[in-house]
Coordinates of C-alpha atoms and ligand atoms in Angstrom, one line a residue:
X14 CA -85.4 242.4 -91.8
X15 CA -81.9 243.4 -92.8
X16 CA -80.1 241.6 -95.5
X17 CA -77.8 238.7 -94.7
X18 CA -74.8 237.3 -96.6
X19 CA -75.5 234.3 -98.5
X20 CA -72.8 232.2 -96.4
X21 CA -74.8 232.3 -93.3
X22 CA -78.0 230.8 -95.6
X23 CA -75.4 228.3 -97.0
X24 CA -74.4 227.2 -93.9
X25 CA -77.7 226.6 -92.5
X26 CA -78.9 224.7 -95.6
X27 CA -75.7 222.4 -95.3
X28 CA -76.4 221.6 -91.9
X29 CA -80.1 220.8 -93.0
X30 CA -79.6 219.1 -96.4
X31 CA -82.0 221.3 -98.1
X32 CA -80.9 224.4 -100.8
X33 CA -81.2 227.8 -100.8
X34 CA -82.7 228.6 -104.1
X35 CA -81.5 232.0 -105.8
X36 CA -83.2 233.5 -108.3
X37 CA -81.5 236.0 -111.3
X38 CA -84.0 239.3 -111.1
X39 CA -84.3 242.4 -113.8
X40 CA -86.6 244.8 -112.1
X41 CA -89.3 245.8 -109.6
X42 CA -91.8 242.8 -110.6
X43 CA -89.2 240.4 -110.3
X44 CA -87.8 241.4 -106.4
X45 CA -91.5 241.7 -105.4
X46 CA -92.6 238.5 -106.7
X47 CA -89.4 236.5 -105.3
X48 CA -90.1 238.1 -101.5
X49 CA -93.5 237.7 -101.9
X50 CA -93.2 234.0 -102.8
X51 CA -90.5 233.7 -100.0
X52 CA -92.5 234.9 -97.2
X53 CA -96.0 233.0 -98.4
X54 CA -93.3 229.7 -97.9
X55 CA -91.2 230.9 -95.2
X56 CA -88.0 230.3 -96.9
X57 CA -84.9 231.7 -97.0
X58 CA -83.6 233.3 -100.6
X59 CA -80.7 234.5 -102.3
X60 CA -81.6 237.9 -104.8
X61 CA -79.4 237.3 -107.7
X62 CA -78.4 240.2 -110.0
X63 CA -76.0 239.6 -113.5
X64 CA -73.7 241.9 -115.0
X65 CA -76.3 242.1 -117.9
X66 CA -79.0 243.1 -115.0
X67 CA -76.6 245.6 -113.7
X68 CA -76.2 247.2 -117.3
X69 CA -79.8 246.9 -118.2
X70 CA -80.9 248.6 -114.6
X71 CA -77.6 250.2 -112.9
X72 CA -76.4 249.8 -109.6
X73 CA -78.6 252.1 -107.4
X74 CA -81.8 250.5 -109.0
X75 CA -80.5 246.9 -108.0
X76 CA -79.4 248.0 -104.6
X77 CA -82.5 250.4 -103.9
X78 CA -85.1 247.5 -104.8
X79 CA -83.1 244.8 -102.7
X80 CA -83.2 247.4 -99.7
X81 CA -87.1 248.5 -100.2
X82 CA -87.7 244.9 -100.1
X83 CA -85.5 244.5 -96.8
X84 CA -88.1 247.2 -95.1
X85 CA -90.6 244.8 -95.2
X86 CA -89.6 241.6 -95.6
X87 CA -90.5 239.0 -92.7
X88 CA -87.7 236.3 -94.4
X89 CA -83.8 236.4 -94.4
X90 CA -82.3 237.0 -97.9
X91 CA -79.1 237.8 -99.8
X92 CA -78.0 240.1 -102.6
X93 CA -75.7 238.3 -104.8
X94 CA -73.6 239.4 -107.9
X95 CA -74.0 236.3 -110.3
X96 CA -71.3 235.2 -112.6
X97 CA -69.0 238.6 -111.7
X98 CA -66.3 238.6 -114.2
X99 CA -65.3 242.3 -114.1
X100 CA -63.5 243.3 -111.0
X101 CA -65.0 247.2 -111.4
X102 CA -68.3 245.1 -111.1
X103 CA -67.0 243.3 -107.5
X104 CA -66.0 246.2 -106.2
X105 CA -69.1 248.3 -107.1
X106 CA -71.3 245.5 -105.7
X107 CA -69.8 245.7 -102.2
X108 CA -70.1 249.3 -102.5
X109 CA -73.7 249.0 -103.3
X110 CA -74.6 246.8 -100.7
X111 CA -74.5 243.2 -102.2
X112 CA -73.8 240.7 -99.2
X113 CA -72.4 238.2 -101.6
X114 CA -70.6 238.1 -104.8
X115 CA -69.6 235.6 -107.3
X116 CA -66.2 235.7 -109.2
X117 CA -66.6 233.4 -112.1
X118 CA -63.1 232.7 -113.4
X119 CA -63.7 229.5 -114.9
X120 CA -62.5 231.1 -118.4
X121 CA -59.2 231.6 -116.8
X122 CA -56.2 228.7 -116.4
X123 CA -56.4 226.9 -113.2
X124 CA -53.8 229.0 -111.4
X125 CA -54.7 232.3 -112.5
X126 CA -58.8 231.7 -111.4
X127 CA -56.9 231.1 -107.9
X128 CA -54.9 234.6 -108.0
X129 CA -58.1 236.5 -109.1
X130 CA -60.2 234.7 -107.0
X131 CA -58.2 234.9 -104.0
X132 CA -57.9 238.6 -104.1
X133 CA -61.5 238.9 -104.6
X134 CA -61.7 236.8 -101.7
X135 CA -59.2 239.0 -99.3
X136 CA -61.4 242.1 -100.4
X137 CA -64.7 240.8 -99.7
X138 CA -63.8 239.1 -96.4
X139 CA -62.7 242.3 -95.1
X140 CA -66.3 243.5 -95.0
X141 CA -68.1 240.2 -94.3
X142 CA -69.2 239.7 -98.0
X143 CA -69.1 235.9 -98.7
X144 CA -67.6 234.4 -102.2
X145 CA -68.4 232.0 -104.3
X146 CA -65.9 230.4 -106.9
X147 CA -66.4 228.3 -110.0
X148 CA -64.4 225.5 -111.2
X149 CA -64.7 224.1 -114.1
X150 CA -67.2 225.4 -116.9
X151 CA -70.9 225.4 -117.3
X152 CA -72.2 225.6 -120.3
X153 CA -75.2 227.6 -122.2
X154 CA -75.7 231.4 -122.3
X155 CA -76.4 233.4 -119.4
X156 CA -76.6 236.8 -120.3
X157 CA -73.5 238.0 -121.9
X158 CA -71.6 235.3 -121.2
X159 CA -71.7 232.1 -123.6
X160 CA -70.1 229.0 -123.2
X161 CA -70.1 226.4 -125.9
X162 CA -70.3 222.6 -125.2
X163 CA -66.7 222.5 -126.6
X164 CA -65.4 224.8 -124.2
X165 CA -67.3 223.4 -121.1
X166 CA -65.3 221.1 -119.0
X167 CA -66.4 219.6 -115.8
X168 CA -65.3 220.2 -112.4
X169 CA -62.2 218.1 -111.8
X170 CA -62.8 216.7 -108.5
X171 CA -58.9 216.2 -107.7
X172 CA -58.6 220.1 -108.1
X173 CA -61.2 220.9 -105.6
X174 CA -59.2 220.7 -102.3
X175 CA -56.5 222.9 -103.5
X176 CA -58.8 225.1 -105.2
X177 CA -61.0 225.7 -102.0
X178 CA -57.8 226.2 -99.9
X179 CA -55.6 228.6 -101.6
X180 CA -58.8 230.8 -102.4
X181 CA -60.5 230.9 -99.5
X182 CA -64.2 230.5 -101.4
X183 CA -67.0 230.3 -99.1
X184 CA -69.0 228.3 -102.0
X185 CA -68.3 226.5 -104.6
X186 CA -70.1 226.2 -108.3
X187 CA -69.7 223.2 -110.1
X188 CA -70.3 221.9 -113.5
X189 CA -71.4 218.5 -113.3
X190 CA -73.6 218.2 -116.4
X191 CA -76.1 221.1 -116.1
X192 CA -76.2 223.8 -118.6
X193 CA -77.7 228.1 -118.3
X194 CA -80.7 228.3 -120.7
X195 CA -83.0 225.4 -122.0
X196 CA -82.3 221.8 -122.4
X197 CA -82.4 219.8 -125.7
X198 CA -83.0 216.7 -123.9
X199 CA -83.1 215.6 -120.3
X200 CA -79.7 216.6 -118.7
X201 CA -77.9 214.1 -117.5
X202 CA -76.2 214.7 -113.8
X203 CA -72.6 213.2 -113.0
X204 CA -73.4 212.1 -109.3
X205 CA -70.5 209.9 -109.1
X206 CA -68.4 213.5 -109.8
X207 CA -70.6 215.5 -107.3
X208 CA -70.2 212.7 -104.6
X209 CA -66.1 212.9 -105.1
X210 CA -66.1 216.5 -105.2
X211 CA -68.2 216.6 -102.0
X212 CA -65.6 214.2 -100.2
X213 CA -62.8 216.7 -101.5
X214 CA -64.1 219.6 -100.0
X215 CA -66.5 221.0 -97.1
X216 CA -67.4 224.4 -98.6
X217 CA -71.1 224.4 -99.6
X218 CA -71.7 223.5 -103.3
X219 CA -73.9 225.4 -105.9
X220 CA -75.8 223.9 -109.0
X221 CA -76.3 226.4 -111.7
X222 CA -78.6 226.1 -114.5
X223 CA -81.5 225.1 -112.6
X224 CA -84.4 225.4 -115.3
X225 CA -85.7 222.3 -116.7
X226 CA -83.7 219.9 -114.3
X227 CA -86.2 216.9 -113.4
X228 CA -87.4 217.4 -109.8
X229 CA -86.2 214.1 -108.7
X230 CA -82.9 214.6 -109.8
X231 CA -82.5 218.3 -108.0
X232 CA -83.5 216.0 -105.2
X233 CA -80.6 213.8 -105.5
X234 CA -78.1 216.3 -105.7
X235 CA -79.0 218.1 -102.9
X236 CA -78.8 214.8 -101.2
X237 CA -75.4 214.8 -102.2
X238 CA -74.5 218.1 -100.6
X239 CA -76.0 221.1 -103.3
X240 CA -77.1 223.6 -101.0
X241 CA -78.0 226.5 -103.5
X242 CA -79.5 225.8 -106.7
X243 CA -79.7 228.9 -109.2
X244 CA -82.6 229.3 -111.4
X245 CA -83.4 232.3 -113.8
X246 CA -84.7 231.1 -117.3
X247 CA -87.8 229.8 -115.7
X248 CA -88.8 232.8 -114.1
X249 CA -87.8 235.0 -117.6
X250 CA -90.3 232.3 -119.3
X251 CA -93.1 233.1 -116.7
X252 CA -92.7 236.4 -116.7
X253 CA -92.9 237.0 -120.7
X254 CA -95.2 234.0 -121.5
X255 CA -98.0 235.2 -118.9
X256 CA -97.6 238.8 -120.6
X257 CA -97.3 237.4 -124.1
X258 CA -100.7 235.4 -123.4
X259 CA -102.9 238.2 -121.7
X260 CA -101.5 240.7 -124.4
X261 CA -102.9 238.1 -127.7
X262 CA -106.6 237.9 -125.8
X263 CA -107.2 241.5 -125.1
X264 CA -106.0 244.7 -125.9
X265 CA -104.3 246.2 -122.7
X266 CA -103.0 249.6 -122.9
X267 CA -101.8 250.5 -119.0
X268 CA -98.8 248.2 -117.9
X269 CA -99.9 247.4 -114.6
X270 CA -102.4 244.7 -115.1
X271 CA -99.8 243.1 -117.0
X272 CA -97.4 243.3 -114.9
X273 CA -99.6 242.3 -112.1
X274 CA -100.2 239.3 -114.0
X275 CA -96.5 238.9 -114.7
X276 CA -95.7 238.8 -110.9
X277 CA -98.5 236.6 -110.1
X278 CA -97.1 234.2 -112.7
X279 CA -93.4 234.8 -111.4
X280 CA -94.6 233.8 -107.6
X281 CA -95.8 230.4 -108.7
X282 CA -92.6 229.2 -110.3
X283 CA -90.8 230.5 -107.3
X284 CA -92.8 228.5 -104.8
X285 CA -92.5 225.9 -106.6
X286 CA -88.6 225.7 -106.8
X287 CA -88.5 226.6 -103.1
X288 CA -90.8 223.5 -102.3
X289 CA -88.5 221.4 -104.6
X290 CA -85.3 223.0 -102.6
X291 CA -86.7 221.9 -99.3
X292 CA -86.3 225.4 -98.4
X293 CA -89.9 226.3 -97.5
X294 CA -90.2 226.6 -93.5
X295 CA -86.7 227.3 -92.9
X296 CA -86.8 231.1 -92.3
X297 CA -88.4 230.0 -89.1
X298 CA -86.1 228.0 -87.8
X299 CA -83.0 229.9 -89.3
X300 CA -82.3 232.0 -86.4
X301 CA -81.9 235.7 -88.2
Ligands
13P577 P1 -80.8 228.8 -115.8 O1 -81.3 230.5 -116.4 O2 -80.7 227.9 -116.8 O3 -81.8 228.5 -114.9 O4 -79.8 229.3 -114.9 C1 -79.5 230.4 -113.8 C2 -78.1 230.2 -113.5 O5 -77.5 229.3 -113.3 C3 -77.6 231.2 -113.0 O6 -76.1 231.6 -112.5

């Protein structure tokens, strides 16, 4: 099955009140695990590469992994650039077969965020690639992007309609109380703010920082309009945790058994998140 745009998946999720889970990946093991889990659950998913992953693996490998998976995959999925800040990386992503890009201009002042995001949208839409924008700033550390709680600001619902209209984005990442990485306490989401944002725009809304949010809170966010849930840290913990345990228990000098253990651990986490998002079974009805 060929890759599809994230926008196509998110429109279906929005119409049917579920969220497409979007997973950060770093290597072959992650890609195989995410696609195997999605197939087992008959779910659409989004593979996300951050700028850190692109620095680690390089565009040709990132592209190669996703397109190798697409040759056999029986579910629709998108290849998405997560938190693109460098315009170079946006253009290279488009040239390397990504079907969706995020331009993260959340650190810029409002008008500048709009101006650069509009430029990205103009370029991406010419080649049918969808664009996610961000308004407000999500705290925490996502690879090399680190936003302190002090710098972070929640999305202002009053600015949403103007931002979406002037930029033309296909999806909007919102800051409503989640954070990248691990939470110190239980995250408290501002559902009133989410409802006000939902009223202000009809584009699909994206929740970042999907690790460590209680299941009931995720379900409520989806019922209020979240159509894409980003998850990264949970996969990294499953991957490295399973390897650490195996190495402690026995001496292993072949990476393959270790990587098999890691792949199984990631599959388990991905399947849980798919079901939490209500995306299981949706690949059968999406019509890709
Ligand atoms: P977590 O690492 O907290 O799951 O967040 C991932 C994310 O939002 C990527 O954009």
